[in-house]
CSV table of C-alpha atoms and ligand atoms in Angstrom, one decimal:
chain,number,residue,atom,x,y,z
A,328,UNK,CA,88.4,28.3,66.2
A,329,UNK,CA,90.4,24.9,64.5
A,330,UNK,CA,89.7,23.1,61.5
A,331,UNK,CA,91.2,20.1,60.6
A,332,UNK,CA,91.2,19.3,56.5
A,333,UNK,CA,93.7,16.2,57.0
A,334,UNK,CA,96.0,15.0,59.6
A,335,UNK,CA,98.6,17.1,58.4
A,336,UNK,CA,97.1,20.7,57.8
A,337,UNK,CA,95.1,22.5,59.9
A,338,UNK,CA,93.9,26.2,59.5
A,339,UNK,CA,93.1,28.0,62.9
A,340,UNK,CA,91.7,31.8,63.2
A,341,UNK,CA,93.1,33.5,65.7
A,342,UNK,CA,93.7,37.4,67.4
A,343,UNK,CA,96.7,39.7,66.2
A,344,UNK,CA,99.7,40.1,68.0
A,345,UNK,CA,102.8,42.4,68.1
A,346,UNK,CA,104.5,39.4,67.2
A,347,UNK,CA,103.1,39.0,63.7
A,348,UNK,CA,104.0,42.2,62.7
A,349,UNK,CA,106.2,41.1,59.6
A,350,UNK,CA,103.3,38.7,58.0
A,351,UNK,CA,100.8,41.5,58.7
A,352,UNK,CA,103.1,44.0,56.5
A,353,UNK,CA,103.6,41.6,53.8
A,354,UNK,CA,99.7,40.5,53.3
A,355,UNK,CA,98.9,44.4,53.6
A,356,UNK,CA,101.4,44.4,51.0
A,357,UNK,CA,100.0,42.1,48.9
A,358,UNK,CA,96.4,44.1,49.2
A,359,UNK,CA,98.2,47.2,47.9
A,360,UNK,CA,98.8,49.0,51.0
A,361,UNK,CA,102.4,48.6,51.3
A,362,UNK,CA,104.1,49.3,55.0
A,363,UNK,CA,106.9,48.3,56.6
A,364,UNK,CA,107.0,46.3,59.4
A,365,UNK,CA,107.7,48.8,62.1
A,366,UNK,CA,104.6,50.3,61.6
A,367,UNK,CA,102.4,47.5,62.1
A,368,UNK,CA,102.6,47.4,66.5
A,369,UNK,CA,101.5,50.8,66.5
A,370,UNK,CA,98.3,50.3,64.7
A,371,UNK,CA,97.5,47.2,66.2
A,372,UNK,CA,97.8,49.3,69.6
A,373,UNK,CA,95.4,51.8,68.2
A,374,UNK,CA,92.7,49.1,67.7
A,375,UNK,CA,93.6,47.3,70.7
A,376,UNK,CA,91.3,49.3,73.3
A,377,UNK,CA,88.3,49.0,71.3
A,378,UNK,CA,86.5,45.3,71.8
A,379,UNK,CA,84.2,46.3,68.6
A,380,UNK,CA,87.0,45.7,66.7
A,381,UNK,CA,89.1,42.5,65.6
A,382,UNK,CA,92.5,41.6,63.5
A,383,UNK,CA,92.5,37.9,62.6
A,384,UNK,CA,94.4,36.2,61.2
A,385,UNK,CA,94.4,32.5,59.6
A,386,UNK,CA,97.4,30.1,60.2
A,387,UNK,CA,97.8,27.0,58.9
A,388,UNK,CA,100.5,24.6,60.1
A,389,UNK,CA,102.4,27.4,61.7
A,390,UNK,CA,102.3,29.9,59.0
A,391,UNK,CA,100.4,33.0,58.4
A,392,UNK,CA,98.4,32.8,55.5
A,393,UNK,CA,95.5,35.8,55.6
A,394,UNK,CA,94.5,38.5,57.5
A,395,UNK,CA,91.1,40.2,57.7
A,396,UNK,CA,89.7,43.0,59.8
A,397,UNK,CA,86.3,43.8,61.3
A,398,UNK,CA,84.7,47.1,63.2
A,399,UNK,CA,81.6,47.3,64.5
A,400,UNK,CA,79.7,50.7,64.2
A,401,UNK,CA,76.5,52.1,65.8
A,402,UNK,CA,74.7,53.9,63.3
A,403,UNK,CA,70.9,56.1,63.4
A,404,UNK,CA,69.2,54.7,60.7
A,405,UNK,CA,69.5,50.6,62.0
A,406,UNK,CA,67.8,49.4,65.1
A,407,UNK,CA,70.9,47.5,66.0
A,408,UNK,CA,74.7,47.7,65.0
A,409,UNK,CA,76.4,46.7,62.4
A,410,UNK,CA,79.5,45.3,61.2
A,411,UNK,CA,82.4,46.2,58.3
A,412,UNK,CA,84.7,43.7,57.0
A,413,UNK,CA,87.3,46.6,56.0
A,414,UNK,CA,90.5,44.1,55.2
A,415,UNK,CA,90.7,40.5,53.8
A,416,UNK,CA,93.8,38.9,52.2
A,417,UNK,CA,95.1,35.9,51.3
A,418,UNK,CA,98.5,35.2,50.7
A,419,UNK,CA,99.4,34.7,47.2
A,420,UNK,CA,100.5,30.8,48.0
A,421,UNK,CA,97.1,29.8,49.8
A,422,UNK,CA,94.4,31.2,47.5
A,423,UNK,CA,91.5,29.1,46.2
A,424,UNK,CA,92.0,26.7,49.1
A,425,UNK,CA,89.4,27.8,51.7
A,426,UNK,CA,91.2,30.1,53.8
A,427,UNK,CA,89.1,33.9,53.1
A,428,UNK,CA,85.7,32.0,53.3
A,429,UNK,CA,87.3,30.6,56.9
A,430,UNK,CA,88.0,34.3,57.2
A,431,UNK,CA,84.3,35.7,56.4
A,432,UNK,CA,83.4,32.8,58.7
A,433,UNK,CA,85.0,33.6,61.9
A,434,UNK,CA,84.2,37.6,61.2
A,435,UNK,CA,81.0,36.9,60.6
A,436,UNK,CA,81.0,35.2,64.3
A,437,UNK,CA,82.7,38.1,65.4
A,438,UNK,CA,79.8,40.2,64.0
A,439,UNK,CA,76.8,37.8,65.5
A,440,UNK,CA,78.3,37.8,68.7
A,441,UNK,CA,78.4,41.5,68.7
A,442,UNK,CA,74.5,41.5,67.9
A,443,UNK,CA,75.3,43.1,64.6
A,444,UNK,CA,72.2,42.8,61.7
A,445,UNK,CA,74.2,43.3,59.2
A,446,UNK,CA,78.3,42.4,57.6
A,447,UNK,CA,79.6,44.7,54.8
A,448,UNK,CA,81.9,45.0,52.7
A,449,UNK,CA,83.3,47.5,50.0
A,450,UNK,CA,85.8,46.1,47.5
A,451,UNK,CA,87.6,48.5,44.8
A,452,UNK,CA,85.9,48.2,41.1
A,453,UNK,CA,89.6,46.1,39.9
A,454,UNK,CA,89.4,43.5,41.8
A,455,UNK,CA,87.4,41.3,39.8
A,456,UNK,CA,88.6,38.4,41.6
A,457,UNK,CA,87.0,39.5,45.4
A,458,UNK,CA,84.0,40.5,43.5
A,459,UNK,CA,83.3,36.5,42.6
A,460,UNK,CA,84.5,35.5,46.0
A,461,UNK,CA,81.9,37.3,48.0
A,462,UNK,CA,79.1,36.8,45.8
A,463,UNK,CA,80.1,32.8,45.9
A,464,UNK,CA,80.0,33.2,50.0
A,465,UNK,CA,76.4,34.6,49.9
A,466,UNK,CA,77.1,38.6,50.1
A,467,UNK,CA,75.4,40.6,47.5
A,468,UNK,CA,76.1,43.2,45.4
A,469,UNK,CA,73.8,46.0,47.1
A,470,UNK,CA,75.8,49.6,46.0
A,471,UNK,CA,78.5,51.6,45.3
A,472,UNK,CA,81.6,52.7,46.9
A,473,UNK,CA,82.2,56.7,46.6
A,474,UNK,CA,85.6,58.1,48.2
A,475,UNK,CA,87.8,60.9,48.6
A,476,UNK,CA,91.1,61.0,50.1
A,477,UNK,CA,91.4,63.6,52.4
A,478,UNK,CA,95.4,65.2,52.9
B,1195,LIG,C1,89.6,37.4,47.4
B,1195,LIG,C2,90.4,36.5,48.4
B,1195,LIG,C3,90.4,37.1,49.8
B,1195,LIG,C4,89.7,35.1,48.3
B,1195,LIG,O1,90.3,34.3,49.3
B,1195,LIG,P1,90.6,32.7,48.9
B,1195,LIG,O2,91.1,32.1,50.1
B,1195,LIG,O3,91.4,32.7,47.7
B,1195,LIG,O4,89.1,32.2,48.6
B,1195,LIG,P2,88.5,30.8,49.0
B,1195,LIG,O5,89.5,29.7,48.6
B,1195,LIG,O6,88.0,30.8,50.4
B,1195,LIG,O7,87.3,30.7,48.0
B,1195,LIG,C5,85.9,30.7,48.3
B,1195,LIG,C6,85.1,30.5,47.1
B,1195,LIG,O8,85.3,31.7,46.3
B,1195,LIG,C7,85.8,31.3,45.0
B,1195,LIG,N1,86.8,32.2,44.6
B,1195,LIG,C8,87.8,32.7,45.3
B,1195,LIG,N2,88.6,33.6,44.6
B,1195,LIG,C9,88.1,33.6,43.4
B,1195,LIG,C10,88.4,34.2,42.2
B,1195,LIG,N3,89.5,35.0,42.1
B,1195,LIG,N4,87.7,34.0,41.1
B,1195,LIG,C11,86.6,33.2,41.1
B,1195,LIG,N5,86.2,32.5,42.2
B,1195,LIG,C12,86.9,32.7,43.3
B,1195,LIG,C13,86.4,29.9,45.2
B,1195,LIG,O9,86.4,29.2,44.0
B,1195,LIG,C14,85.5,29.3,46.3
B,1195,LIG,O10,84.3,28.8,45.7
B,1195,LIG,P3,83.8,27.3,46.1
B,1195,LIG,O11,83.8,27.3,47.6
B,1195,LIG,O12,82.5,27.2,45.5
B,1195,LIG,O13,84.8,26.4,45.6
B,1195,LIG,C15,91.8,36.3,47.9
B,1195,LIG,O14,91.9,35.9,46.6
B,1195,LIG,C16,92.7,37.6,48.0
B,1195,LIG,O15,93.3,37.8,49.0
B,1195,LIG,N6,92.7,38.3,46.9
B,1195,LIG,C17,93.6,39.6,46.8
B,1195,LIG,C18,93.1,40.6,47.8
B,1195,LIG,C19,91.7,41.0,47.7
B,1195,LIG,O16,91.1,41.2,46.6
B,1195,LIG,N7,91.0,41.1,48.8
B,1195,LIG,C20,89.6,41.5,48.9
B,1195,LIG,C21,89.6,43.0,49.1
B,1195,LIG,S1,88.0,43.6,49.4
């Protein structure tokens, strides 16, 4: 999964690891969901067992530069599966240059491989910015989100 924009700069998609736990912190950081570094193996070992289910994360010339997440669900009212995009971020530094519609791309892979019919996405009200994105990478704007945290 390469792309080369120049001689120079190339952005690759590639799994999660253990070892990316500090870049994975800070990006989930910059999304608002703030956690320190330690805690980042654990959850990638919760997701690890489950092949419907992928952390990826774009890199470009060595350095990690967004993140997104995918699950795949089996639900009753589709004939086939379908898939969630339930993180995207990219970092501060690298926005407006490509890297969340790489992102989209490569889950969206992810999803078709998977036989999915179907990529969602819910994105919080205030963030006006990820509202334009997807519409400008072909989602539309079919509902809206309803949620209750539960202690
Ligand atoms: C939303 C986000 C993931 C977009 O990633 P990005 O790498 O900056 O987006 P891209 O550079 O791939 O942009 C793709 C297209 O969307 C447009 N776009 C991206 N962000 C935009 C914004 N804030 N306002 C208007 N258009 C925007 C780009 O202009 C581009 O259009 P083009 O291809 O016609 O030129 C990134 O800004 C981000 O991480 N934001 C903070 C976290 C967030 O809101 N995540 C989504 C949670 S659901």
């Amino acid at each position: 999964m390469r792309m080369t924009r120049s001689a120079s700069v190339t952005l690759e998609v590639r799994r999660a690891e253990a070892a990316d736990a500090e870049a994975i912190a800070e990006l989930l950081g910059q999304l608002g969901y703030p956690v320190g570094t330690g805690e980042i193996p654990p959850r990638l070992d919760r997701l690890r067992n489950d092949d419907r289910t992928a952390v990826l994360l774009a890199e470009r010339d060595h350095r990690i530069v967004g993140l997104a997440t995918v699950h795949i669900l089996s639900v009753l009212n589709r004939p086939r599966d379908v898939a969630w995009l339930t993180a995207l971020v990219v970092d501060e530094s690298a926005r407006g240059s490509g890297v969340g519609r790489r992102l989209v791309d490569a889950v969206e892979r992810f999803a078709r491989e998977h036989g999915c019919e179907r990529l969602s996405v819910t994105t919080h009200e205030s963030r006006l910015g990820a509202r334009t994105f997807y519409l400008r990478i072909g989602f539309e704007a079919t509902g809206r989100r309803f949620g209750k945290e539960l202690s």
